[in-house]
mmCIF file of C-alpha atoms in Angstrom:
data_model
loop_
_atom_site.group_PDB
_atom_site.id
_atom_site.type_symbol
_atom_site.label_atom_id
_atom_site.label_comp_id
_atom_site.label_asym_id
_atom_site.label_seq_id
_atom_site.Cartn_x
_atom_site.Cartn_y
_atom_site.Cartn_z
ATOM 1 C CA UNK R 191 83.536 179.324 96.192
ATOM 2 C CA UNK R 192 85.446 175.662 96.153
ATOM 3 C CA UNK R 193 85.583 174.406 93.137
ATOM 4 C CA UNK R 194 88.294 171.744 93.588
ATOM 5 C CA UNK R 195 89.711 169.536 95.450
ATOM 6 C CA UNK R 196 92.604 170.908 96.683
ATOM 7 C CA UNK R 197 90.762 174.293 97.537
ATOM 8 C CA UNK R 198 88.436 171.866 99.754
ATOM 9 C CA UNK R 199 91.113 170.454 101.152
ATOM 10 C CA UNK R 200 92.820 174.080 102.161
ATOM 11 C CA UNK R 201 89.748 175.173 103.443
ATOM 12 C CA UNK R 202 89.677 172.091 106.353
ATOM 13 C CA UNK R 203 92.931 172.839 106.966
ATOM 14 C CA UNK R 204 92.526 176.164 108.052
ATOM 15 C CA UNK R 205 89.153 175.254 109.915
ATOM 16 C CA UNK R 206 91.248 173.114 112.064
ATOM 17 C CA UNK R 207 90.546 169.618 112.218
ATOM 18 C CA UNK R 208 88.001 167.558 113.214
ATOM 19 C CA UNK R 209 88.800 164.738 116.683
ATOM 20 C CA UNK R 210 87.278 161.879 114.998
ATOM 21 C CA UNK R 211 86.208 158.927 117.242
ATOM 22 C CA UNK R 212 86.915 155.363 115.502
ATOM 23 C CA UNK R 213 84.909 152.768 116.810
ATOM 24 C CA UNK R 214 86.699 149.386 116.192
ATOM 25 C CA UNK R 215 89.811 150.840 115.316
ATOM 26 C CA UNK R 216 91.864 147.545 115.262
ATOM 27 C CA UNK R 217 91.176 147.598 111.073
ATOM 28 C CA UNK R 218 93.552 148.530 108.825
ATOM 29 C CA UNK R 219 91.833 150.476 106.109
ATOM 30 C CA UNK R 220 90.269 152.500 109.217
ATOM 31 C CA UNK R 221 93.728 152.976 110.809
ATOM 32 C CA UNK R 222 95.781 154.209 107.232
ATOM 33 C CA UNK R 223 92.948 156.692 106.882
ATOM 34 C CA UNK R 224 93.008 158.509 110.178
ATOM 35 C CA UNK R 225 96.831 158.222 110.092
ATOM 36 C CA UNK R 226 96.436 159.998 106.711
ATOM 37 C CA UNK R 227 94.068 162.602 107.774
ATOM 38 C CA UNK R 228 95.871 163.867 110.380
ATOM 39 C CA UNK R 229 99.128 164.013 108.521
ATOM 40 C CA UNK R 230 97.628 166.039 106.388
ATOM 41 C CA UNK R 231 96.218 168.361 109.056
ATOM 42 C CA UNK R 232 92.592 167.267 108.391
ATOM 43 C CA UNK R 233 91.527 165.216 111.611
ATOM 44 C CA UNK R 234 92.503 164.195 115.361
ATOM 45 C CA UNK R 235 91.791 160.708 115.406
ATOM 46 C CA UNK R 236 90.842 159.049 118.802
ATOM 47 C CA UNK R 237 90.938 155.410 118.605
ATOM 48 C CA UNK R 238 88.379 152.938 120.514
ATOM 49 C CA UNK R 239 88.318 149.674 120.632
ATOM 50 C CA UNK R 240 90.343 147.228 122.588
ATOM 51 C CA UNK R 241 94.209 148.498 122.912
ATOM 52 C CA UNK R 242 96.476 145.097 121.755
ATOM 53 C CA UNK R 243 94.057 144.784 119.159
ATOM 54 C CA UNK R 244 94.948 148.448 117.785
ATOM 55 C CA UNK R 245 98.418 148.269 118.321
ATOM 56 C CA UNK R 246 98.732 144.559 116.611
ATOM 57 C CA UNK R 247 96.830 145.895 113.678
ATOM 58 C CA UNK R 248 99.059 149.105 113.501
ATOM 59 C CA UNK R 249 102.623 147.223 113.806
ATOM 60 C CA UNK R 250 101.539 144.625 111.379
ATOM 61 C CA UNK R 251 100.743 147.453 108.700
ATOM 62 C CA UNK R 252 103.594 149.782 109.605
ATOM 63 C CA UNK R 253 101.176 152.537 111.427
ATOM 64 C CA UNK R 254 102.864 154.522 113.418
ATOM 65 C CA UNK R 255 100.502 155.702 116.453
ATOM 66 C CA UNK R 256 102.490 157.949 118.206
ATOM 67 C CA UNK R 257 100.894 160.835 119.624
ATOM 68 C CA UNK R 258 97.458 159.027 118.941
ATOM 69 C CA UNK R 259 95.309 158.282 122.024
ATOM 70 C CA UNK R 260 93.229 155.250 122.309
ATOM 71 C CA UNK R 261 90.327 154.941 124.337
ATOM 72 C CA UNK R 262 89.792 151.665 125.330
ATOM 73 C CA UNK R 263 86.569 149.199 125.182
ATOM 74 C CA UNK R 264 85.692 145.778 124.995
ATOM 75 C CA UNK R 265 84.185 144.236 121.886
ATOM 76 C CA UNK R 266 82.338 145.749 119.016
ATOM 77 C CA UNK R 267 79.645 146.564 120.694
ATOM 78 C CA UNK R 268 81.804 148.117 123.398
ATOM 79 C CA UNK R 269 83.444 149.816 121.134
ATOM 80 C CA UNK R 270 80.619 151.715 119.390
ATOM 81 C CA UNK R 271 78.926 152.600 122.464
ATOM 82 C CA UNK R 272 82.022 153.945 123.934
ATOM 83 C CA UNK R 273 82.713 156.072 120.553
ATOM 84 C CA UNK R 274 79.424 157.550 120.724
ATOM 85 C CA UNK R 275 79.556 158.936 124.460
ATOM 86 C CA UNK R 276 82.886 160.386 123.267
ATOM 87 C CA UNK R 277 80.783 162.463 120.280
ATOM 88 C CA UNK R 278 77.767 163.274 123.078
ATOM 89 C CA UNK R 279 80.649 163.976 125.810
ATOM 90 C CA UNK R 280 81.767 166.708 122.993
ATOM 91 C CA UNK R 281 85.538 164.917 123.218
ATOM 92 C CA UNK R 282 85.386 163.979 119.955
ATOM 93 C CA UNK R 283 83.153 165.820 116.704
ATOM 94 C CA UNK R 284 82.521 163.137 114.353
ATOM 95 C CA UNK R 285 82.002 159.395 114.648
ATOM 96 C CA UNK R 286 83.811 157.139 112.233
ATOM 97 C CA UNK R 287 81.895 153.384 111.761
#
């Protein structure tokens, strides 16, 4: 049984992480934590949202998004639509915002 943290955290790991699609990933708070997640083996992160937007965001805040794909999409609307074909299309598990 997981009783802490840590053990939780383990127990994702070996699972194998989850391909999260971010709608409206030009945020920073939404960019650190994906960045996190998958350095710590927790979560794919596939980024939507319009592409200089993203990569503005990411070199402002120091993100490095190398090996991260982006799909792209116009506006915020565009953005969440396009995020949740990518959960229904089965390219991505979970839908972030």
């Amino acid at each position: 049984m997981i009783t802490q943290f840590d053990q939780l955290v383990e127990h994702v790991r070996k699972a194998g992480g989850k391909k999260i699609a971010v709608a409206m990933a030009d945020e920073e708070d939404a960019l650190h934590a994906v960045v996190h997640a998958r350095e710590q083996g927790l979560a794919e992160p596939l980024l939507v949202g319009e592409q200089a937007a993203i990569a503005r965001t990411a070199e402002e805040s120091g993100i490095s998004l190398e090996g991260i794909a982006i799909e792209p999409a116009e506006g915020e609307a565009g953005a969440v639509r396009r995020a949740v074909e990518l959960v229904r299309e089965g390219r991505a598990d979970v839908l972030m915002k």
